[in-house]
PDB file of C-alpha atoms and ligand atoms in Angstrom:
ATOM      1  CA  MET A  18      25.265  94.456 132.105  1.00  0.00           C
ATOM      2  CA  ASN A  19      25.686  90.934 129.730  1.00  0.00           C
ATOM      3  CA  ALA A  20      28.683  91.039 127.118  1.00  0.00           C
ATOM      4  CA  GLU A  21      26.475  91.620 124.243  1.00  0.00           C
ATOM      5  CA  ILE A  22      24.656  95.070 125.901  1.00  0.00           C
ATOM      6  CA  LYS A  23      28.049  95.994 126.881  1.00  0.00           C
ATOM      7  CA  ASP A  24      29.548  95.656 123.470  1.00  0.00           C
ATOM      8  CA  LYS A  25      26.431  97.529 121.937  1.00  0.00           C
ATOM      9  CA  ALA A  26      27.217 100.069 124.262  1.00  0.00           C
ATOM     10  CA  LYS A  27      30.358 100.404 123.051  1.00  0.00           C
ATOM     11  CA  ARG A  28      30.061 100.480 119.573  1.00  0.00           C
ATOM     12  CA  PRO A  29      28.948 104.196 118.694  1.00  0.00           C
ATOM     13  CA  ALA A  30      32.876 105.095 120.454  1.00  0.00           C
ATOM     14  CA  ARG A  31      34.353 102.466 118.295  1.00  0.00           C
ATOM     15  CA  ILE A  32      32.605 103.512 114.738  1.00  0.00           C
ATOM     16  CA  ARG A  33      33.556 107.123 115.723  1.00  0.00           C
ATOM     17  CA  ALA A  34      37.640 105.814 116.442  1.00  0.00           C
ATOM     18  CA  ASP A  35      37.303 104.249 112.876  1.00  0.00           C
ATOM     19  CA  SER A  36      36.068 106.871 111.189  1.00  0.00           C
ATOM     20  CA  ILE A  37      38.256 109.638 112.043  1.00  0.00           C
ATOM     21  CA  LYS A  38      41.794 107.449 111.636  1.00  0.00           C
ATOM     22  CA  ALA A  39      41.939 109.112 108.180  1.00  0.00           C
ATOM     23  CA  PHE A  40      42.726 112.509 109.512  1.00  0.00           C
ATOM     24  CA  ARG A  41      44.960 111.944 111.921  1.00  0.00           C
ATOM     25  CA  CYS A  42      48.485 113.347 111.615  1.00  0.00           C
ATOM     26  CA  GLN A  43      51.136 110.785 110.549  1.00  0.00           C
ATOM     27  CA  ASN A  44      54.303 110.866 112.346  1.00  0.00           C
ATOM     28  CA  LEU A  45      53.883 113.961 114.540  1.00  0.00           C
ATOM     29  CA  ILE A  46      54.242 114.242 118.100  1.00  0.00           C
ATOM     30  CA  ALA A  47      53.831 116.547 120.802  1.00  0.00           C
ATOM     31  CA  VAL A  48      56.227 116.235 123.922  1.00  0.00           C
ATOM     32  CA  LEU A  49      55.560 117.829 127.149  1.00  0.00           C
ATOM     33  CA  GLU A  50      59.046 118.353 128.902  1.00  0.00           C
ATOM     34  CA  ASP A  51      58.803 118.311 132.259  1.00  0.00           C
ATOM     35  CA  PRO A  52      55.251 119.739 132.884  1.00  0.00           C
ATOM     36  CA  SER A  53      54.650 119.886 136.563  1.00  0.00           C
ATOM     37  CA  ASN A  54      50.463 120.390 136.587  1.00  0.00           C
ATOM     38  CA  ILE A  55      48.606 117.147 135.556  1.00  0.00           C
ATOM     39  CA  LYS A  56      45.714 119.375 134.763  1.00  0.00           C
ATOM     40  CA  ASN A  57      47.819 120.616 132.216  1.00  0.00           C
ATOM     41  CA  ILE A  58      49.049 117.124 130.968  1.00  0.00           C
ATOM     42  CA  GLY A  59      45.224 116.078 130.448  1.00  0.00           C
ATOM     43  CA  THR A  60      44.452 119.461 128.710  1.00  0.00           C
ATOM     44  CA  VAL A  61      47.351 119.197 126.135  1.00  0.00           C
ATOM     45  CA  ILE A  62      45.967 115.359 125.912  1.00  0.00           C
ATOM     46  CA  ARG A  63      42.871 116.893 124.865  1.00  0.00           C
ATOM     47  CA  ASN A  64      43.857 119.068 122.641  1.00  0.00           C
ATOM     48  CA  VAL A  65      46.037 116.369 120.918  1.00  0.00           C
ATOM     49  CA  ASN A  66      43.173 114.344 120.968  1.00  0.00           C
ATOM     50  CA  ALA A  67      40.979 116.673 119.304  1.00  0.00           C
ATOM     51  CA  LEU A  68      43.495 117.701 116.508  1.00  0.00           C
ATOM     52  CA  GLY A  69      44.474 114.674 115.641  1.00  0.00           C
ATOM     53  CA  VAL A  70      48.384 114.518 116.687  1.00  0.00           C
ATOM     54  CA  GLU A  71      49.911 110.930 116.342  1.00  0.00           C
ATOM     55  CA  LYS A  72      51.032 110.628 120.112  1.00  0.00           C
ATOM     56  CA  VAL A  73      52.138 112.662 123.301  1.00  0.00           C
ATOM     57  CA  TYR A  74      55.610 111.633 124.607  1.00  0.00           C
ATOM     58  CA  ILE A  75      56.174 113.107 128.221  1.00  0.00           C
ATOM     59  CA  VAL A  76      59.487 113.716 129.826  1.00  0.00           C
ATOM     60  CA  ASP A  77      58.646 112.817 133.468  1.00  0.00           C
ATOM     61  CA  PRO A  78      62.084 112.818 135.093  1.00  0.00           C
ATOM     62  CA  HIS A  79      59.992 112.992 138.999  1.00  0.00           C
ATOM     63  CA  ARG A  80      58.027 109.436 137.999  1.00  0.00           C
ATOM     64  CA  ALA A  81      54.670 111.284 138.651  1.00  0.00           C
ATOM     65  CA  LEU A  82      53.511 108.963 135.463  1.00  0.00           C
ATOM     66  CA  SER A  83      53.424 105.419 135.141  1.00  0.00           C
ATOM     67  CA  ASP A  84      55.374 103.529 132.528  1.00  0.00           C
ATOM     68  CA  ASP A  85      52.401 100.956 131.739  1.00  0.00           C
ATOM     69  CA  TRP A  86      49.837 102.779 129.199  1.00  0.00           C
ATOM     70  CA  GLN A  87      46.774 100.951 130.288  1.00  0.00           C
ATOM     71  CA  GLU A  88      47.690 102.331 134.010  1.00  0.00           C
ATOM     72  CA  LEU A  89      48.339 105.223 132.766  1.00  0.00           C
ATOM     73  CA  ARG A  90      44.698 105.793 130.865  1.00  0.00           C
ATOM     74  CA  GLU A  91      43.111 104.709 134.197  1.00  0.00           C
ATOM     75  CA  GLN A  92      44.550 107.070 136.234  1.00  0.00           C
ATOM     76  CA  LYS A  93      41.801 109.165 137.547  1.00  0.00           C
ATOM     77  CA  THR A  94      42.775 112.736 137.226  1.00  0.00           C
ATOM     78  CA  LEU A  95      44.126 111.984 134.067  1.00  0.00           C
ATOM     79  CA  SER A  96      41.513 110.649 132.340  1.00  0.00           C
ATOM     80  CA  LYS A  97      39.274 113.753 134.447  1.00  0.00           C
ATOM     81  CA  THR A  98      41.378 116.480 133.089  1.00  0.00           C
ATOM     82  CA  SER A  99      41.298 114.659 129.462  1.00  0.00           C
ATOM     83  CA  VAL A 100      37.502 114.029 129.805  1.00  0.00           C
ATOM     84  CA  SER A 101      38.857 110.644 128.796  1.00  0.00           C
ATOM     85  CA  ALA A 102      40.914 111.527 125.850  1.00  0.00           C
ATOM     86  CA  VAL A 103      43.869 109.566 127.162  1.00  0.00           C
ATOM     87  CA  LYS A 104      41.658 106.280 126.862  1.00  0.00           C
ATOM     88  CA  TRP A 105      42.022 106.993 123.436  1.00  0.00           C
ATOM     89  CA  THR A 106      45.476 108.795 122.853  1.00  0.00           C
ATOM     90  CA  PHE A 107      48.929 106.911 122.444  1.00  0.00           C
ATOM     91  CA  VAL A 108      50.852 108.474 125.505  1.00  0.00           C
ATOM     92  CA  LYS A 109      54.195 107.249 126.221  1.00  0.00           C
ATOM     93  CA  ARG A 110      56.725 108.591 129.252  1.00  0.00           C
ATOM     94  CA  PHE A 111      60.510 108.894 129.443  1.00  0.00           C
ATOM     95  CA  ASP A 112      62.710 109.851 132.185  1.00  0.00           C
ATOM     96  CA  SER A 113      64.555 112.309 130.563  1.00  0.00           C
ATOM     97  CA  THR A 114      64.876 114.917 127.868  1.00  0.00           C
ATOM     98  CA  ALA A 115      68.173 113.333 126.595  1.00  0.00           C
ATOM     99  CA  ASP A 116      66.490 109.798 126.310  1.00  0.00           C
ATOM    100  CA  CYS A 117      63.165 111.046 124.820  1.00  0.00           C
ATOM    101  CA  PHE A 118      65.460 113.111 122.161  1.00  0.00           C
ATOM    102  CA  ASP A 119      67.708 109.749 121.467  1.00  0.00           C
ATOM    103  CA  HIS A 120      64.641 107.815 121.157  1.00  0.00           C
ATOM    104  CA  LEU A 121      63.032 110.511 118.958  1.00  0.00           C
ATOM    105  CA  GLU A 122      66.732 110.550 116.893  1.00  0.00           C
ATOM    106  CA  LYS A 123      66.528 106.947 116.726  1.00  0.00           C
ATOM    107  CA  MET A 124      63.220 107.034 114.613  1.00  0.00           C
ATOM    108  CA  GLY A 125      64.198 109.944 112.033  1.00  0.00           C
ATOM    109  CA  PHE A 126      62.217 112.745 113.828  1.00  0.00           C
ATOM    110  CA  THR A 127      63.033 116.305 113.413  1.00  0.00           C
ATOM    111  CA  SER A 128      62.354 118.279 116.880  1.00  0.00           C
ATOM    112  CA  LEU A 129      60.914 121.873 117.494  1.00  0.00           C
ATOM    113  CA  VAL A 130      60.608 123.552 120.631  1.00  0.00           C
ATOM    114  CA  THR A 131      58.285 125.983 121.366  1.00  0.00           C
ATOM    115  CA  SER A 132      58.534 129.139 123.470  1.00  0.00           C
ATOM    116  CA  PRO A 133      57.297 132.917 124.426  1.00  0.00           C
ATOM    117  CA  HIS A 134      61.144 133.842 123.830  1.00  0.00           C
ATOM    118  CA  VAL A 135      63.597 133.767 121.257  1.00  0.00           C
ATOM    119  CA  LYS A 136      65.738 130.967 121.820  1.00  0.00           C
ATOM    120  CA  GLY A 137      68.836 128.846 119.574  1.00  0.00           C
ATOM    121  CA  LYS A 138      70.157 129.446 116.313  1.00  0.00           C
ATOM    122  CA  THR A 139      66.528 130.029 114.497  1.00  0.00           C
ATOM    123  CA  SER A 140      63.510 131.410 116.094  1.00  0.00           C
ATOM    124  CA  ILE A 141      60.245 132.158 114.185  1.00  0.00           C
ATOM    125  CA  PHE A 142      56.470 133.512 115.009  1.00  0.00           C
ATOM    126  CA  LEU A 143      53.832 130.264 114.285  1.00  0.00           C
ATOM    127  CA  ASP A 144      52.614 131.655 110.967  1.00  0.00           C
ATOM    128  CA  GLU A 145      56.118 131.984 109.098  1.00  0.00           C
ATOM    129  CA  GLY A 146      56.454 128.566 109.259  1.00  0.00           C
ATOM    130  CA  ASP A 147      55.827 125.722 106.888  1.00  0.00           C
ATOM    131  CA  TYR A 148      55.412 122.651 109.132  1.00  0.00           C
ATOM    132  CA  THR A 149      55.185 120.195 106.253  1.00  0.00           C
ATOM    133  CA  ILE A 150      58.987 119.922 105.157  1.00  0.00           C
ATOM    134  CA  TYR A 151      59.504 117.490 107.973  1.00  0.00           C
ATOM    135  CA  PRO A 152      58.192 113.959 107.184  1.00  0.00           C
ATOM    136  CA  LYS A 153      58.617 113.219 110.743  1.00  0.00           C
ATOM    137  CA  LEU A 154      57.846 115.867 113.464  1.00  0.00           C
ATOM    138  CA  ALA A 155      57.983 116.159 117.222  1.00  0.00           C
ATOM    139  CA  VAL A 156      56.867 119.691 119.118  1.00  0.00           C
ATOM    140  CA  TRP A 157      58.027 120.489 122.201  1.00  0.00           C
ATOM    141  CA  PHE A 158      56.377 122.091 125.040  1.00  0.00           C
ATOM    142  CA  GLY A 159      58.182 123.334 128.223  1.00  0.00           C
ATOM    143  CA  ASN A 160      57.502 122.936 131.903  1.00  0.00           C
ATOM    144  CA  GLU A 161      55.090 125.501 133.386  1.00  0.00           C
ATOM    145  CA  THR A 162      57.916 127.989 135.048  1.00  0.00           C
ATOM    146  CA  ARG A 163      61.076 127.117 133.851  1.00  0.00           C
ATOM    147  CA  GLY A 164      59.893 126.882 130.373  1.00  0.00           C
ATOM    148  CA  ILE A 165      61.975 124.814 127.754  1.00  0.00           C
ATOM    149  CA  SER A 166      65.612 123.629 128.639  1.00  0.00           C
ATOM    150  CA  ASP A 167      68.782 124.943 126.666  1.00  0.00           C
ATOM    151  CA  LEU A 168      69.249 120.761 126.116  1.00  0.00           C
ATOM    152  CA  ALA A 169      65.707 120.197 123.908  1.00  0.00           C
ATOM    153  CA  VAL A 170      66.557 123.775 122.220  1.00  0.00           C
ATOM    154  CA  ALA A 171      70.274 122.714 121.013  1.00  0.00           C
ATOM    155  CA  ARG A 172      69.015 119.331 119.706  1.00  0.00           C
ATOM    156  CA  SER A 173      65.812 121.245 118.142  1.00  0.00           C
ATOM    157  CA  GLU A 174      65.954 122.842 114.261  1.00  0.00           C
ATOM    158  CA  MET A 175      64.142 125.776 115.512  1.00  0.00           C
ATOM    159  CA  CYS A 176      62.169 127.551 117.996  1.00  0.00           C
ATOM    160  CA  VAL A 177      58.245 128.920 117.232  1.00  0.00           C
ATOM    161  CA  SER A 178      56.860 131.371 119.116  1.00  0.00           C
ATOM    162  CA  ILE A 179      53.256 132.464 119.283  1.00  0.00           C
ATOM    163  CA  PRO A 180      53.213 136.130 119.177  1.00  0.00           C
ATOM    164  CA  MET A 181      51.695 137.962 121.695  1.00  0.00           C
ATOM    165  CA  PHE A 182      50.188 141.124 122.367  1.00  0.00           C
ATOM    166  CA  GLY A 183      49.665 141.611 126.645  1.00  0.00           C
ATOM    167  CA  MET A 184      51.427 142.344 129.360  1.00  0.00           C
ATOM    168  CA  ILE A 185      52.281 138.792 130.525  1.00  0.00           C
ATOM    169  CA  GLU A 186      55.249 136.717 129.701  1.00  0.00           C
ATOM    170  CA  SER A 187      53.721 133.633 128.397  1.00  0.00           C
ATOM    171  CA  LEU A 188      50.724 131.575 127.334  1.00  0.00           C
ATOM    172  CA  ASN A 189      49.454 128.748 129.824  1.00  0.00           C
ATOM    173  CA  LEU A 190      50.727 125.671 128.827  1.00  0.00           C
ATOM    174  CA  GLY A 191      47.636 123.615 128.055  1.00  0.00           C
ATOM    175  CA  THR A 192      46.187 126.672 125.378  1.00  0.00           C
ATOM    176  CA  SER A 193      49.706 126.993 123.663  1.00  0.00           C
ATOM    177  CA  SER A 194      49.511 123.574 122.798  1.00  0.00           C
ATOM    178  CA  GLY A 195      46.144 124.464 121.142  1.00  0.00           C
ATOM    179  CA  ILE A 196      47.168 127.081 119.310  1.00  0.00           C
ATOM    180  CA  MET A 197      50.323 125.502 118.199  1.00  0.00           C
ATOM    181  CA  LEU A 198      48.975 122.176 117.371  1.00  0.00           C
ATOM    182  CA  TYR A 199      46.340 123.517 115.523  1.00  0.00           C
ATOM    183  CA  GLU A 200      48.404 125.046 112.969  1.00  0.00           C
ATOM    184  CA  VAL A 201      50.821 122.383 112.677  1.00  0.00           C
ATOM    185  CA  THR A 202      47.856 119.939 112.418  1.00  0.00           C
ATOM    186  CA  LYS A 203      46.262 121.989 109.566  1.00  0.00           C
ATOM    187  CA  GLN A 204      48.911 121.960 107.505  1.00  0.00           C
ATOM    188  CA  ARG A 205      49.959 118.146 107.952  1.00  0.00           C
ATOM    189  CA  ARG A 206      46.303 117.163 107.299  1.00  0.00           C
ATOM    190  CA  SER A 207      46.414 119.550 104.192  1.00  0.00           C
ATOM    191  CA  TYR A 208      49.669 118.058 102.791  1.00  0.00           C
ATOM    192  CA  GLN A 209      48.817 114.225 103.622  1.00  0.00           C
ATOM    193  CA  SER A 210      45.551 114.518 101.960  1.00  0.00           C
ATOM    194  CA  GLU A 211      47.254 115.422  98.760  1.00  0.00           C
ATOM    195  CA  TYR A 212      50.250 113.437  98.529  1.00  0.00           C
ATOM    196  CA  LYS A 213      51.507 110.273  99.436  1.00  0.00           C
ATOM    197  CA  TRP A 214      54.755 110.575 100.073  1.00  0.00           C
ATOM    198  CA  ARG A 215      57.380 113.184 101.364  1.00  0.00           C
ATOM    199  CA  ASN A 216      58.784 116.200  98.653  1.00  0.00           C
ATOM    200  CA  LYS A 217      55.180 116.313  97.378  1.00  0.00           C
ATOM    201  CA  ARG A 218      55.540 113.125  95.382  1.00  0.00           C
ATOM    202  CA  GLY A 219      52.653 110.624  94.638  1.00  0.00           C
ATOM    203  CA  THR A 220      49.958 112.928  94.482  1.00  0.00           C
ATOM    204  CA  ARG A 221      46.610 110.903  95.276  1.00  0.00           C
ATOM    205  CA  GLU A 222      43.535 110.804  92.801  1.00  0.00           C
ATOM    206  CA  GLU A 223      41.381 111.065  95.511  1.00  0.00           C
ATOM    207  CA  PRO A 224      42.404 113.506  97.841  1.00  0.00           C
ATOM    208  CA  LEU A 225      42.036 112.464 101.744  1.00  0.00           C
ATOM    209  CA  PRO A 226      39.160 114.655 103.327  1.00  0.00           C
ATOM    210  CA  THR A 227      40.365 117.718 105.967  1.00  0.00           C
ATOM    211  CA  VAL A 228      37.234 118.074 106.980  1.00  0.00           C
ATOM    212  CA  ILE A 229      34.570 116.070 109.423  1.00  0.00           C
ATOM    213  CA  THR A 230      30.989 115.938 107.904  1.00  0.00           C
ATOM    214  CA  PRO A 231      28.401 113.979 109.587  1.00  0.00           C
ATOM    215  CA  ASP A 232      28.852 110.790 106.879  1.00  0.00           C
ATOM    216  CA  HIS A 233      31.882 110.332 108.711  1.00  0.00           C
ATOM    217  CA  VAL A 234      30.525 109.589 111.922  1.00  0.00           C
ATOM    218  CA  ALA A 235      27.195 108.007 110.549  1.00  0.00           C
ATOM    219  CA  PRO A 236      26.866 104.206 112.184  1.00  0.00           C
TER     220      PRO A 236
HETATM  221  C1  SAM B 313      53.943 128.946 130.732  1.00  0.00           C
HETATM  222  S1  SAM B 313      55.108 128.769 129.714  1.00  0.00           S
HETATM  223  C2  SAM B 313      56.867 128.664 130.387  1.00  0.00           C
HETATM  224  C3  SAM B 313      56.734 129.991 130.581  1.00  0.00           C
HETATM  225  C4  SAM B 313      58.530 130.430 131.216  1.00  0.00           C
HETATM  226  N1  SAM B 313      58.576 131.467 132.036  1.00  0.00           N
HETATM  227  C5  SAM B 313      59.038 130.388 129.739  1.00  0.00           C
HETATM  228  O1  SAM B 313      60.290 131.261 130.020  1.00  0.00           O
HETATM  229  O2  SAM B 313      59.131 129.395 129.027  1.00  0.00           O
HETATM  230  C6  SAM B 313      54.436 126.719 129.229  1.00  0.00           C
HETATM  231  C7  SAM B 313      55.324 126.390 128.262  1.00  0.00           C
HETATM  232  O3  SAM B 313      53.831 126.720 127.076  1.00  0.00           O
HETATM  233  C8  SAM B 313      54.597 127.070 125.628  1.00  0.00           C
HETATM  234  N2  SAM B 313      54.322 129.034 125.510  1.00  0.00           N
HETATM  235  C9  SAM B 313      53.908 129.584 126.407  1.00  0.00           C
HETATM  236  N3  SAM B 313      53.881 130.462 125.553  1.00  0.00           N
HETATM  237  C10 SAM B 313      53.738 130.486 124.798  1.00  0.00           C
HETATM  238  C11 SAM B 313      54.141 131.461 123.198  1.00  0.00           C
HETATM  239  N4  SAM B 313      53.576 132.448 123.034  1.00  0.00           N
HETATM  240  N5  SAM B 313      54.800 130.900 122.184  1.00  0.00           N
HETATM  241  C12 SAM B 313      54.943 129.673 122.319  1.00  0.00           C
HETATM  242  N6  SAM B 313      55.007 128.781 123.219  1.00  0.00           N
HETATM  243  C13 SAM B 313      54.450 129.261 124.313  1.00  0.00           C
HETATM  244  C14 SAM B 313      55.806 126.588 125.755  1.00  0.00           C
HETATM  245  O4  SAM B 313      56.422 125.674 125.447  1.00  0.00           O
HETATM  246  C15 SAM B 313      56.599 126.821 127.203  1.00  0.00           C
HETATM  247  O5  SAM B 313      57.800 126.293 127.672  1.00  0.00           O
END
């Protein structure tokens, strides 16, 4: 394929990428703490991309992932399980939970942990939370077996649970990220559509759209 044909073939994806920028939630990061299953990582990246979360951070103490973003996005299993969402998603890895918190706190982020259990000083159900009050927010998800660590709980503002009504102890990591991030992105997209700055200041004359219509993706 010559360069010009290749460029034309790429264009629909580029047009789509440009048109969805306005819908992405600013300053919202999903953090995976020591995930053990690459398929779950792929599913979370897919959810993050589909729901318009800005970035994914992965605490990866066993060095299963590459530090290099280019290498990461070309990693076959990750690309396959995320249905290529990894190519369009910012992913950064950290060696430890402490390193990730140090980085987030330096950048002014508030953290929330998620768990099926009551943890820490403040524990709420998903629908009780206002996720727009934190200008910069990181939402943490725990390991598939051990759940979220005590350190992550201690350095977070609160713990959020998705109510469960069955016999099992928890939801799958990928599933819970989808449910949790749907609610958080819905609230934050609606907020950023109305206000330019924090504390409900700077009302927009023209609210930003919160729903993608065919007009937004037309070339
Ligand atoms: C398979 S669960 C871990 C189960 C583990 N035994 C525990 O004690 O948390 C993996 C992750 O998914 C998220 N998760 C699963 N079910 C959840 C729920 N009902 N509410 C909130 N988060 C949940 C949490 O981040 C959890 O750490």
